[in-house]
The first five atom37 places (N, CA, C, CB, O) and aatype in JSON, in Angstrom:
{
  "aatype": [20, 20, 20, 20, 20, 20, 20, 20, 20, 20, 20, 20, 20, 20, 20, 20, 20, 20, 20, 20, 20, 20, 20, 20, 20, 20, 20, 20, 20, 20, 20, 20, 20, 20, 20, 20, 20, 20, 20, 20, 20, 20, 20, 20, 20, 20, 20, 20, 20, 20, 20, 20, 20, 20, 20, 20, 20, 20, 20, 20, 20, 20, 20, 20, 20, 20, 20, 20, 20, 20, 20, 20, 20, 20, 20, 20, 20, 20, 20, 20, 20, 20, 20, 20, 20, 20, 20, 20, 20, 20, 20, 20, 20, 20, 20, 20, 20, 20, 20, 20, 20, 20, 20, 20, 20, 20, 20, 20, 20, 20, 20, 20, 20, 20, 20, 20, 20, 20, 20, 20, 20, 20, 20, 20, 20],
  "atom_mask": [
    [1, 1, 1, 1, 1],
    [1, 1, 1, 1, 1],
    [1, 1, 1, 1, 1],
    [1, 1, 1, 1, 1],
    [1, 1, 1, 1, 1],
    [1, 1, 1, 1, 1],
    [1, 1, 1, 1, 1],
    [1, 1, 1, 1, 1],
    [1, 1, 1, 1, 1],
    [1, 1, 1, 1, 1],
    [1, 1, 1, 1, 1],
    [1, 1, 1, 1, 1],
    [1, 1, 1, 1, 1],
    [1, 1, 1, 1, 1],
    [1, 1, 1, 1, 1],
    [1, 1, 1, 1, 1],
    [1, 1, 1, 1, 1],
    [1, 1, 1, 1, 1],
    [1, 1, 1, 1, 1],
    [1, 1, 1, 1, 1],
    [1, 1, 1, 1, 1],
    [1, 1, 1, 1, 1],
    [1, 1, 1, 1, 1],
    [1, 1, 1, 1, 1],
    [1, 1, 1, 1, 1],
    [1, 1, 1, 1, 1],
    [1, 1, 1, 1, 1],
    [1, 1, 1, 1, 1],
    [1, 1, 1, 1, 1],
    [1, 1, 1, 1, 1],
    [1, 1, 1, 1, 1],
    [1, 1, 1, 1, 1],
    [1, 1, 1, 1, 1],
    [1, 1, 1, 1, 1],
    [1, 1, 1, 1, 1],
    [1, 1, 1, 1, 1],
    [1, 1, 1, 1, 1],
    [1, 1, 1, 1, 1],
    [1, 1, 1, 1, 1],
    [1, 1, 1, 1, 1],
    [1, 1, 1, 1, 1],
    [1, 1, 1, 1, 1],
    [1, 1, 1, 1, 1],
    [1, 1, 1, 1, 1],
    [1, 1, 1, 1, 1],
    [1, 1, 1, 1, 1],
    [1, 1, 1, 1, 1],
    [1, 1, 1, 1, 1],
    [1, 1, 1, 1, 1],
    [1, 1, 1, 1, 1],
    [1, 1, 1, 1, 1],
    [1, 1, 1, 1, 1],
    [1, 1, 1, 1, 1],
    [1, 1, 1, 1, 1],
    [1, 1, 1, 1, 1],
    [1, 1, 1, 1, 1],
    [1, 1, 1, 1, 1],
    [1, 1, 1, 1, 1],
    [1, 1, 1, 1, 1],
    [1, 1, 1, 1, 1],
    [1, 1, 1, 1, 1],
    [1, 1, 1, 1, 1],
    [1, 1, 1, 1, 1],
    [1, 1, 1, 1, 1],
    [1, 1, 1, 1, 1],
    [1, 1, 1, 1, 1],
    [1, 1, 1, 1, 1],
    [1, 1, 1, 1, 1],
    [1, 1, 1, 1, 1],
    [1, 1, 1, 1, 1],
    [1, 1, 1, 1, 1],
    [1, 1, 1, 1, 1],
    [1, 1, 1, 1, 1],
    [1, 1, 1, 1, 1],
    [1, 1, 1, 1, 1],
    [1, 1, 1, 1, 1],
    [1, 1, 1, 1, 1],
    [1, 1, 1, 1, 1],
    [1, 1, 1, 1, 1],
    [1, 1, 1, 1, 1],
    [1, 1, 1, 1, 1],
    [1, 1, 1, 1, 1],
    [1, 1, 1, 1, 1],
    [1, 1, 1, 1, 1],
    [1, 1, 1, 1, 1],
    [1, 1, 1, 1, 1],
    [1, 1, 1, 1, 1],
    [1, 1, 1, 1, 1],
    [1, 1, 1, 1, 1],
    [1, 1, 1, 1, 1],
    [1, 1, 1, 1, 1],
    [1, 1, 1, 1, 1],
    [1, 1, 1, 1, 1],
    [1, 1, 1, 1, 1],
    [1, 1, 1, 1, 1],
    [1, 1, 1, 1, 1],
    [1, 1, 1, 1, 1],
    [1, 1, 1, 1, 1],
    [1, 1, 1, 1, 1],
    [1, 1, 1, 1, 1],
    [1, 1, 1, 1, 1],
    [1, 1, 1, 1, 1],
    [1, 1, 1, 1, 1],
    [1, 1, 1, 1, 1],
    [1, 1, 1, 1, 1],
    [1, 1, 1, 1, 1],
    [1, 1, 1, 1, 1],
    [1, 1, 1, 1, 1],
    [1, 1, 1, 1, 1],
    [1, 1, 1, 1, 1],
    [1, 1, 1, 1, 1],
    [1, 1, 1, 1, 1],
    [1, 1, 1, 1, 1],
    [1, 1, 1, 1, 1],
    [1, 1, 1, 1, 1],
    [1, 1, 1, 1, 1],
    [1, 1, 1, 1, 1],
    [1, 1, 1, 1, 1],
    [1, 1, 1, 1, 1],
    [1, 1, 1, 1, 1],
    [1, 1, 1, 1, 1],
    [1, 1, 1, 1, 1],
    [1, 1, 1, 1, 1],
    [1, 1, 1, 1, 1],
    [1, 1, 1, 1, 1]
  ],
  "atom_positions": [
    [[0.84, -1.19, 0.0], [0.0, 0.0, 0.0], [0.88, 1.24, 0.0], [-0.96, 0.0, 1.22], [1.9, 1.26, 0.7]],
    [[0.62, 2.05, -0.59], [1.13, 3.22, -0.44], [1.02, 4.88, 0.86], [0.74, 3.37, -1.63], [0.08, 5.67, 0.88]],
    [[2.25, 4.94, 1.74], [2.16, 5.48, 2.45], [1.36, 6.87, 2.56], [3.07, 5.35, 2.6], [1.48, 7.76, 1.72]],
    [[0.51, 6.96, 3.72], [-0.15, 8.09, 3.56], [0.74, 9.47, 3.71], [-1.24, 8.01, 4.5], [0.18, 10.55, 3.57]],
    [[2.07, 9.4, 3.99], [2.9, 10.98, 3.86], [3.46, 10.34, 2.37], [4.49, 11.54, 5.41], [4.59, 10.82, 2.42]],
    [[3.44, 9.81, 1.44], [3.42, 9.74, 0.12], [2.73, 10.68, -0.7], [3.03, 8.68, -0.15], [3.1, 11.63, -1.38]],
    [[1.54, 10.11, -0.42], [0.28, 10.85, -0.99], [0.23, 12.48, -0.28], [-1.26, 9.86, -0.5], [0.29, 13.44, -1.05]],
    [[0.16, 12.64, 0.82], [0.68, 14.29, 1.16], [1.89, 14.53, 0.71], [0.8, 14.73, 2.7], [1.87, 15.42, -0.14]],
    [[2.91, 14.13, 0.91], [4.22, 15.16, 1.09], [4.76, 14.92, -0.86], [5.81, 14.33, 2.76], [5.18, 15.96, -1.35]],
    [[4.74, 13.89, -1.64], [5.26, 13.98, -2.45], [3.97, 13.85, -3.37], [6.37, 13.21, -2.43], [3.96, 15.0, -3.81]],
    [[2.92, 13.25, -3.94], [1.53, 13.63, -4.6], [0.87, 14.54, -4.54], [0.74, 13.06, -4.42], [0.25, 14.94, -5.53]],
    [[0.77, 15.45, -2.76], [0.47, 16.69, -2.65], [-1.1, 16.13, -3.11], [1.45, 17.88, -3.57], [-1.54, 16.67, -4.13]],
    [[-1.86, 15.24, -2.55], [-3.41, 15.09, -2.5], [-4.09, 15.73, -1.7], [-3.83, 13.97, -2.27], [-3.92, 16.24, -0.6]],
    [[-5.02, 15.6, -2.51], [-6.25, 17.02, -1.74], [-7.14, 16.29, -0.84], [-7.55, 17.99, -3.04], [-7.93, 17.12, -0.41]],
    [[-7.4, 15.1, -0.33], [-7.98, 14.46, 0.14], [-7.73, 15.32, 1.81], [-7.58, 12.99, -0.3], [-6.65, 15.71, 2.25]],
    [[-9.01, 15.44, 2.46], [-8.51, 16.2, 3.85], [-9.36, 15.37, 5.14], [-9.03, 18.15, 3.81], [-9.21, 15.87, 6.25]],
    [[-10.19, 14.21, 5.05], [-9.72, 13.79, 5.94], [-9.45, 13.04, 7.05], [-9.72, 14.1, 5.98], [-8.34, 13.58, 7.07]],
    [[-9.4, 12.23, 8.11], [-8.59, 11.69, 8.75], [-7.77, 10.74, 8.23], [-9.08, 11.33, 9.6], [-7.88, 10.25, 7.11]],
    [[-6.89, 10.49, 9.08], [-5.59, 9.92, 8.95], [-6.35, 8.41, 8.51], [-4.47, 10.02, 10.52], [-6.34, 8.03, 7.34]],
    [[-6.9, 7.75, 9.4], [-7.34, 6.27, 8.81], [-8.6, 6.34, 7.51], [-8.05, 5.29, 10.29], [-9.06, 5.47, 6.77]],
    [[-8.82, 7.5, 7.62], [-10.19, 7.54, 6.15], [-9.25, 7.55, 4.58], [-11.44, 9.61, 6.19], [-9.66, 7.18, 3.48]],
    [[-7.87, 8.1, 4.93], [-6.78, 8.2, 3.73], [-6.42, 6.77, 3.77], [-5.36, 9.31, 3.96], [-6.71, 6.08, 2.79]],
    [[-5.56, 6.02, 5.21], [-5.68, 4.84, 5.07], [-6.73, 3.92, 3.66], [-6.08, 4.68, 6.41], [-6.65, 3.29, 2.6]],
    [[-7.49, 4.38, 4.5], [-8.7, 3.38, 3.74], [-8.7, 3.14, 2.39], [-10.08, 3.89, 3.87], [-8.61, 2.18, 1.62]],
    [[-8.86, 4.76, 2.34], [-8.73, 5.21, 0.83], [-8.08, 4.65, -0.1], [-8.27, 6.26, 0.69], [-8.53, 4.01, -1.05]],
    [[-6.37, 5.01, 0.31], [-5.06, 4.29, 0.0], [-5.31, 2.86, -0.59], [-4.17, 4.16, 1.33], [-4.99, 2.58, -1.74]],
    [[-5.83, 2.06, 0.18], [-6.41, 0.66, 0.31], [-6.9, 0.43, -1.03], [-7.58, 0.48, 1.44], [-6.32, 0.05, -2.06]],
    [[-8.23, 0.78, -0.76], [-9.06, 0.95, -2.16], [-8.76, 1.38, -3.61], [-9.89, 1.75, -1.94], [-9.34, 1.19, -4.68]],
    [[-7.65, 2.03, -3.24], [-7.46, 2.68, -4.39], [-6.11, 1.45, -5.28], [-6.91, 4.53, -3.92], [-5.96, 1.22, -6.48]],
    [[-5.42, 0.94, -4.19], [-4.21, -0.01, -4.2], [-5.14, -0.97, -5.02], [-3.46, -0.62, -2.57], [-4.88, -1.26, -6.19]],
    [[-6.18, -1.44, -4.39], [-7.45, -2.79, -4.66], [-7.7, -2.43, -6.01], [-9.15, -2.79, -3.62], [-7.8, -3.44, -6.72]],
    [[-7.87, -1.1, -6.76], [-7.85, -0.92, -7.96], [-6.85, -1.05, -8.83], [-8.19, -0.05, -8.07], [-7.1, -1.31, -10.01]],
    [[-5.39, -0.87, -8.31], [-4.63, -1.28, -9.51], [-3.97, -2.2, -9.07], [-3.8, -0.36, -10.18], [-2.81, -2.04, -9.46]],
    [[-4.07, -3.19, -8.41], [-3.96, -4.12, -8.17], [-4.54, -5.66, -9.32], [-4.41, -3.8, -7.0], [-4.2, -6.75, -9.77]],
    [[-5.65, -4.61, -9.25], [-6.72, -5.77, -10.37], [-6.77, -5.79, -11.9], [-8.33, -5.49, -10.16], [-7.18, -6.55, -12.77]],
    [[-5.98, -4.26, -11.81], [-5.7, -3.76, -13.19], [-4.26, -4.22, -13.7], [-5.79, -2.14, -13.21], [-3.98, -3.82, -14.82]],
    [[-3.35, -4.96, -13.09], [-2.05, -5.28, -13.04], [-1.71, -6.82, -12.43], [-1.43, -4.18, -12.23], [-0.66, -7.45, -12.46]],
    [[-2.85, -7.13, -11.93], [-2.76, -8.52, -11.84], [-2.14, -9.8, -12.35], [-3.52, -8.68, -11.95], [-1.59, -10.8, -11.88]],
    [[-2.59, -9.09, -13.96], [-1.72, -10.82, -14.93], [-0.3, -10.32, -14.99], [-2.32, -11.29, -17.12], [0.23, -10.94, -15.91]],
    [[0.45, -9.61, -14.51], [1.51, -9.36, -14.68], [2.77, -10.29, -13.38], [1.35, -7.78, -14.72], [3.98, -10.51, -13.46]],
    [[1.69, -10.65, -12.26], [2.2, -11.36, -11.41], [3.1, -10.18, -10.29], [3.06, -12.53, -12.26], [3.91, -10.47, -9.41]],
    [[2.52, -8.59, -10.76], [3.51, -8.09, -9.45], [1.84, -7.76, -8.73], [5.03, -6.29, -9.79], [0.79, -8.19, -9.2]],
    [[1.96, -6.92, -7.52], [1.12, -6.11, -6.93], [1.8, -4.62, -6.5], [0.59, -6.89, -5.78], [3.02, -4.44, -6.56]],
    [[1.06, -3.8, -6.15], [1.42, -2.41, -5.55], [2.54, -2.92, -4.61], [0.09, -1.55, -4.7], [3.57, -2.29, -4.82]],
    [[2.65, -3.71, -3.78], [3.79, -3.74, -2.91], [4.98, -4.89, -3.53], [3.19, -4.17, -1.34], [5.87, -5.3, -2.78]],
    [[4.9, -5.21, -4.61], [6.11, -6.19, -4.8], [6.28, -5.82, -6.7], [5.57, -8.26, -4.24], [6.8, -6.63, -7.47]],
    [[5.64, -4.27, -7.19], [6.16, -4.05, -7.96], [7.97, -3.42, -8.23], [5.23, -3.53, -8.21], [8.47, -2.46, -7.63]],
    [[8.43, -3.99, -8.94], [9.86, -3.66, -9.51], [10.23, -2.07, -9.32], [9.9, -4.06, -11.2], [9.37, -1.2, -9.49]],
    [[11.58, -1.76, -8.95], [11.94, -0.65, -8.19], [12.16, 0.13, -9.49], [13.21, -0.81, -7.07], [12.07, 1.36, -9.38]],
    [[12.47, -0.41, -10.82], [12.44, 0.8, -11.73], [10.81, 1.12, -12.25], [13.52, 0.47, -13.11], [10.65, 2.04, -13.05]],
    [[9.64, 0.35, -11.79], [8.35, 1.19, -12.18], [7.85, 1.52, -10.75], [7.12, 0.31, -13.17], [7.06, 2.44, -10.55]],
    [[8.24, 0.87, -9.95], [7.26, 1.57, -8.16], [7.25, 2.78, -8.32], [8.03, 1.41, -6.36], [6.24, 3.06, -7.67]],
    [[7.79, 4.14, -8.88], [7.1, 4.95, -8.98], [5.41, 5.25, -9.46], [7.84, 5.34, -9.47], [4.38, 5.5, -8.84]],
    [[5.75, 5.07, -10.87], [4.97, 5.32, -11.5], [3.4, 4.65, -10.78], [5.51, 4.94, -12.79], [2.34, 5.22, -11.02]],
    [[3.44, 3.34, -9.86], [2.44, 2.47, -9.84], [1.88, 3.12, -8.39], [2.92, 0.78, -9.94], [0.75, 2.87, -7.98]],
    [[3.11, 4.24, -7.47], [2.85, 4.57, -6.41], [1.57, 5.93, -6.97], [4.36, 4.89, -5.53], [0.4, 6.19, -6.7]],
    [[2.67, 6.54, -7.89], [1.02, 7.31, -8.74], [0.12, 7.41, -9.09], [0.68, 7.6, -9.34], [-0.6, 8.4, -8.99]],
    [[-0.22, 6.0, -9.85], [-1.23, 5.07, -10.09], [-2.11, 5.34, -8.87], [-0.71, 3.54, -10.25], [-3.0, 6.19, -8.78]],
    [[-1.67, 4.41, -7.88], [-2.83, 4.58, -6.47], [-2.96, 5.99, -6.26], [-2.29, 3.88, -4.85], [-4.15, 6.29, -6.37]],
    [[-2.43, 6.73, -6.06], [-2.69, 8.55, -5.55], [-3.8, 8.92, -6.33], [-1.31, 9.82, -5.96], [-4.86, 9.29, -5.82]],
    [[-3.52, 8.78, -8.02], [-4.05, 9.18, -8.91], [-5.85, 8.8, -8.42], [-3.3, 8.52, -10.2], [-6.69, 9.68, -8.27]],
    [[-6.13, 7.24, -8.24], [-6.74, 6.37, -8.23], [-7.6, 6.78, -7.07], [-6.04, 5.25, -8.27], [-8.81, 6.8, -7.3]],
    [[-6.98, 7.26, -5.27], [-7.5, 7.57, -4.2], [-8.2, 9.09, -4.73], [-6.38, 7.53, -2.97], [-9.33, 9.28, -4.26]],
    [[-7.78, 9.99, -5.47], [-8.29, 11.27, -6.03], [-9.47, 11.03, -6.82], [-7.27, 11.98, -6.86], [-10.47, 11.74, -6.67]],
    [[-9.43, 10.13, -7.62], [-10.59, 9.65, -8.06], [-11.76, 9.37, -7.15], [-10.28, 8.62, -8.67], [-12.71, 10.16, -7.09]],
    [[-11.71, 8.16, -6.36], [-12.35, 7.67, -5.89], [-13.11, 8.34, -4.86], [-11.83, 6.86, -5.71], [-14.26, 8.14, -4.46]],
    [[-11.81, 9.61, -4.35], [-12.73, 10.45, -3.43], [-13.75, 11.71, -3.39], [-12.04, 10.76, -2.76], [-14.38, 12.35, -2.56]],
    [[-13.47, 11.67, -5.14], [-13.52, 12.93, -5.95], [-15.31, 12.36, -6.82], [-11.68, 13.12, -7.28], [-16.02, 13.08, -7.53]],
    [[-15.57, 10.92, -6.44], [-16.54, 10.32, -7.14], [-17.58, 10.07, -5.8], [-15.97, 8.93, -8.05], [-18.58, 9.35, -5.91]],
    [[-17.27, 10.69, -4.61], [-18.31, 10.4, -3.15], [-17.57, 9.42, -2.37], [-20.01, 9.65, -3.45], [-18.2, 8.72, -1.59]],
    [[-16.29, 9.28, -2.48], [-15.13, 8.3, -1.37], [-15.61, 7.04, -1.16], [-14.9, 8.88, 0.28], [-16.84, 7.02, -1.07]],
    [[-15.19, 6.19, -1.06], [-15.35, 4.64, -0.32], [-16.56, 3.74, -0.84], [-15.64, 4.81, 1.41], [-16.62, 2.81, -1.63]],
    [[-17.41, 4.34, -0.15], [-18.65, 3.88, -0.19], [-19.4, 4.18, -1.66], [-19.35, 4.49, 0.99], [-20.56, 3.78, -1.52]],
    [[-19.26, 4.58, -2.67], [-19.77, 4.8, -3.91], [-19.08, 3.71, -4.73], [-19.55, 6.26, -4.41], [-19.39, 3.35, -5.87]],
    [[-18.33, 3.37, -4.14], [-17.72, 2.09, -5.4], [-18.37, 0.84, -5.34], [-16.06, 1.59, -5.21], [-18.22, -0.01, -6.23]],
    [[-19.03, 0.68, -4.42], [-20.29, -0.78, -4.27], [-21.18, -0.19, -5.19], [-21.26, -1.18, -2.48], [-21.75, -1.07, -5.83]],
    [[-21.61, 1.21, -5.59], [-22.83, 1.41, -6.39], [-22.26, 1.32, -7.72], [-23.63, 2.77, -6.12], [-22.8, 2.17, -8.43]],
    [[-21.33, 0.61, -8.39], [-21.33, 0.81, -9.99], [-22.3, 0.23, -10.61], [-20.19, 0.33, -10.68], [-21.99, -0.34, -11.65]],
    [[-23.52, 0.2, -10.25], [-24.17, -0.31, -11.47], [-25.87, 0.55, -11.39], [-24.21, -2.31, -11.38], [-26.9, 0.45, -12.06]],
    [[-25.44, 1.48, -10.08], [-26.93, 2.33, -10.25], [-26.8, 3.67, -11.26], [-27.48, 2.99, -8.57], [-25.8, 4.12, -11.82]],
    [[-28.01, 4.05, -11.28], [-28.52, 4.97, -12.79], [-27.79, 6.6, -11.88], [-31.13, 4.98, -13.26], [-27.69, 6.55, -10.65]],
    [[-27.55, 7.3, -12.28], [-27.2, 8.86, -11.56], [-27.5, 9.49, -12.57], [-25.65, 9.32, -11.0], [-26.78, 9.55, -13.57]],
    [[-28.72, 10.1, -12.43], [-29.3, 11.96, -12.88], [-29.82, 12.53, -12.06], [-30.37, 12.3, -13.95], [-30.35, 12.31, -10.98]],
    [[-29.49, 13.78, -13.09], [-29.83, 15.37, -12.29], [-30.3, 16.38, -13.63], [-28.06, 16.21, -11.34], [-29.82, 16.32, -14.76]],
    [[-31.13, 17.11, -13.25], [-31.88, 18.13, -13.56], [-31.79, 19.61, -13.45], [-32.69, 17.87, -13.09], [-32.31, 20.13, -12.46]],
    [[-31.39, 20.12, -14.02], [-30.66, 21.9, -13.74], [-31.67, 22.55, -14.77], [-28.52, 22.28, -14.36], [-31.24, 22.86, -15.88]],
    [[-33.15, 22.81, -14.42], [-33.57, 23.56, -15.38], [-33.99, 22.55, -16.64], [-32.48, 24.6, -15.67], [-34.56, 21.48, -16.43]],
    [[-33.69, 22.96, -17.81], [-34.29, 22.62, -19.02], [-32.72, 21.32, -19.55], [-34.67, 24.44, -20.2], [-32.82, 20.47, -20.43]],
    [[-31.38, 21.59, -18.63], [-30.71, 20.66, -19.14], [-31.23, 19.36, -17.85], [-28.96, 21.18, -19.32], [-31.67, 19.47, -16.7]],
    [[-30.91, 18.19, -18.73], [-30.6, 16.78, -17.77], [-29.55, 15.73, -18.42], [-32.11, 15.84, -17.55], [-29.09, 15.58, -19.55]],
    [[-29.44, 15.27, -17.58], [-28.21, 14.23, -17.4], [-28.37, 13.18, -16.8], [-27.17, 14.65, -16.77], [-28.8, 13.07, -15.65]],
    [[-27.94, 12.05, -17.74], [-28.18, 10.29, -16.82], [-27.37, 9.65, -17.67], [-29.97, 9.32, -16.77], [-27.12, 9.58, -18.88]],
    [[-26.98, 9.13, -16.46], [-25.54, 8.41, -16.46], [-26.51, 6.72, -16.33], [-24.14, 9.02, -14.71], [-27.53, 6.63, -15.65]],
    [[-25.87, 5.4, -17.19], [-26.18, 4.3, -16.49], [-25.26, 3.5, -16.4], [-27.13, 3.72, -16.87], [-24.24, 4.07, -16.79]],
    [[-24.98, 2.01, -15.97], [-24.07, 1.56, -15.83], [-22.68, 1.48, -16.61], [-24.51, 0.82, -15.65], [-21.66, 1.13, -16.02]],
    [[-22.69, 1.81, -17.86], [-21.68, 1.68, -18.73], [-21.34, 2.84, -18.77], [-21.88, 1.13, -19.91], [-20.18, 2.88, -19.2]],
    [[-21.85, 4.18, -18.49], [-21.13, 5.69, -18.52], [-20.8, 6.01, -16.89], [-22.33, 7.06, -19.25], [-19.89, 6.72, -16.46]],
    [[-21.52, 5.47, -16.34], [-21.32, 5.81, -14.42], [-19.68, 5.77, -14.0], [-22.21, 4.24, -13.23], [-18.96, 4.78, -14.07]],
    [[-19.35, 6.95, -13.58], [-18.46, 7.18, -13.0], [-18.06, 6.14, -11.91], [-18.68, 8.3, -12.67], [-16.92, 5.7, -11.87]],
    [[-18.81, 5.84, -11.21], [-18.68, 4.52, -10.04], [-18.31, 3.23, -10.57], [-20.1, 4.17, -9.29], [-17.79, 2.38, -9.84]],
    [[-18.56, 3.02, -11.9], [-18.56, 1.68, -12.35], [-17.48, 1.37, -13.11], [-19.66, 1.36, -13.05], [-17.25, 0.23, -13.51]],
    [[-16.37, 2.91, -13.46], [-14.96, 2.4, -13.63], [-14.39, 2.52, -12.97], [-14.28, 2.64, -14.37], [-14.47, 3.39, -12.1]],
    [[-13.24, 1.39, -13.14], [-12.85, 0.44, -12.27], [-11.27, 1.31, -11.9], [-12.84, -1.29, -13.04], [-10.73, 1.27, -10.8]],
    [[-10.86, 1.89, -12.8], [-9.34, 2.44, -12.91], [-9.55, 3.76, -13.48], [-8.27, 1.52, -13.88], [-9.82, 3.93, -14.67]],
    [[-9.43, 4.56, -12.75], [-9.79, 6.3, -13.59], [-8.04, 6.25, -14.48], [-10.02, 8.36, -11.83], [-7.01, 5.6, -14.35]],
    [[-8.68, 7.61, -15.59], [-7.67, 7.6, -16.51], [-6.35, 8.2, -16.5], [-8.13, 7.97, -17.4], [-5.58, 8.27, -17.46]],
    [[-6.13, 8.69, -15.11], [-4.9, 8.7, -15.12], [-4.22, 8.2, -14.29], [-4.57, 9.56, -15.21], [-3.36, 9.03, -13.99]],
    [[-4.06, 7.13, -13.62], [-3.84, 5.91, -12.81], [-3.61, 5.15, -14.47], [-5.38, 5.31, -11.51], [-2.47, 5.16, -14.93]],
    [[-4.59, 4.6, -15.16], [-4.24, 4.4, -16.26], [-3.06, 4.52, -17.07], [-4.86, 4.81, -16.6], [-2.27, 3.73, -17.58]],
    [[-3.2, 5.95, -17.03], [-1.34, 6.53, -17.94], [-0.59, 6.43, -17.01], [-0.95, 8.31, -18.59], [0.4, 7.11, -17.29]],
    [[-0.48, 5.99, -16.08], [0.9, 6.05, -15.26], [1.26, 4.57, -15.16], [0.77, 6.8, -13.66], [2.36, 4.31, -14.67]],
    [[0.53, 3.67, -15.52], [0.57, 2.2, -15.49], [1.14, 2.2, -17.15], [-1.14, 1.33, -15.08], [2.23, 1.63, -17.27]],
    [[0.7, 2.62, -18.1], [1.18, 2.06, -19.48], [2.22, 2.25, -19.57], [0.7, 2.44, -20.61], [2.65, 1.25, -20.14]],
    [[3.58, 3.37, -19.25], [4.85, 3.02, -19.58], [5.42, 1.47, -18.84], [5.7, 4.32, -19.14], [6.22, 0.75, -19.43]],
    [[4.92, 1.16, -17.62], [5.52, 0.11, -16.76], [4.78, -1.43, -17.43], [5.07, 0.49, -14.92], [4.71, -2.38, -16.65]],
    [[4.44, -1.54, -18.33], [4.31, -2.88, -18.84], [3.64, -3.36, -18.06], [5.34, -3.65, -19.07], [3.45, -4.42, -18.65]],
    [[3.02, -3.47, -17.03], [2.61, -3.95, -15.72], [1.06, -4.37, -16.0], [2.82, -2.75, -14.5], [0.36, -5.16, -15.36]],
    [[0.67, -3.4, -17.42], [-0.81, -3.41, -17.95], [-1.31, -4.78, -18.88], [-0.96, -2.02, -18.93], [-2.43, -5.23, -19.15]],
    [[0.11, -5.22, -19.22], [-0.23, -6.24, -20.44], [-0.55, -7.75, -20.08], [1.05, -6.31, -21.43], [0.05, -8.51, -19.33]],
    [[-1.82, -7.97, -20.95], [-2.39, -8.96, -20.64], [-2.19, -10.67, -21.71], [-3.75, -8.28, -20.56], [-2.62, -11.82, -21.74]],
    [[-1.54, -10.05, -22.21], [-0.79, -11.56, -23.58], [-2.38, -10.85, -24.91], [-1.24, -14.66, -22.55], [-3.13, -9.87, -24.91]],
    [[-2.23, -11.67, -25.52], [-2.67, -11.71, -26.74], [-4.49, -11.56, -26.61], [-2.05, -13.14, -27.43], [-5.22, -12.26, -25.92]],
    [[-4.9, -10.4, -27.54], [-6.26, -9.99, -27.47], [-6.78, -11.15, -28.82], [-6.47, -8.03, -27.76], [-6.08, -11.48, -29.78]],
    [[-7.95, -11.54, -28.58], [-8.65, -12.14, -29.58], [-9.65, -11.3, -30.28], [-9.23, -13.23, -29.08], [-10.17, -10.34, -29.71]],
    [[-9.9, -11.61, -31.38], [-10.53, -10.28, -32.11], [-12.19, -11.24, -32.31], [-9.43, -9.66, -34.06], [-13.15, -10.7, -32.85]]
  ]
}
């Protein structure tokens, strides 16, 4: 997992707060690229010292997301409907556009594709 004076002192995350709610966070966010990096046979804590950067970004990237989408508890809802109504515009989101229901936001994403860590062997068409 990635240390929570990581994510403050060198990511500089906006996440504010307590100390074990960042924990958590951290967690969750690890649990995401974890799953996204899986067939590669490393994890967040036993990735290779020339990409552990990039994968420590990955999670930061990933906890900003997640907290930035209603924190923790919104990631069990990926598969409910979210609209809203402002007047004459509306908006609805359903499972395949829902913010909750991806799994790896996109820049956790780019910080994983230079480190090979993403590749899964051969796509079938």
């Amino acid at each position: 997992m990635v240390d929570p004076a990581y994510y403050k002192d060198s990511w500089h995350g906006s996440f504010d707060g307590s100390e074990e709610d960042l924990r958590i966070l951290l967690s969750r966010a690890a649990d995401a690229v974890n799953i996204a990096i899986t067939m590669s046979g490393y994890t967040v804590n036993t990735a290779p010292d020339a990409v552990a950067e990039n994968v420590k970004k990955a999670v930061c990237a990933q906890a900003d997301y997640i907290d930035a989408q209603g924190g923790v508890s919104c990631m069990a809802d990926a598969g409910g409907v979210v609209s809203a109504t402002v007047g004459k515009f509306s908006y609805q989101s359903g499972s395949s556009g829902s913010a909750a229901g991806k799994m790896l936001c996109d820049l956790a994403y780019h910080y994983l594709i230079p480190t090979g860590l993403l590749y899964r062997g051969c796509e079938l068409w």
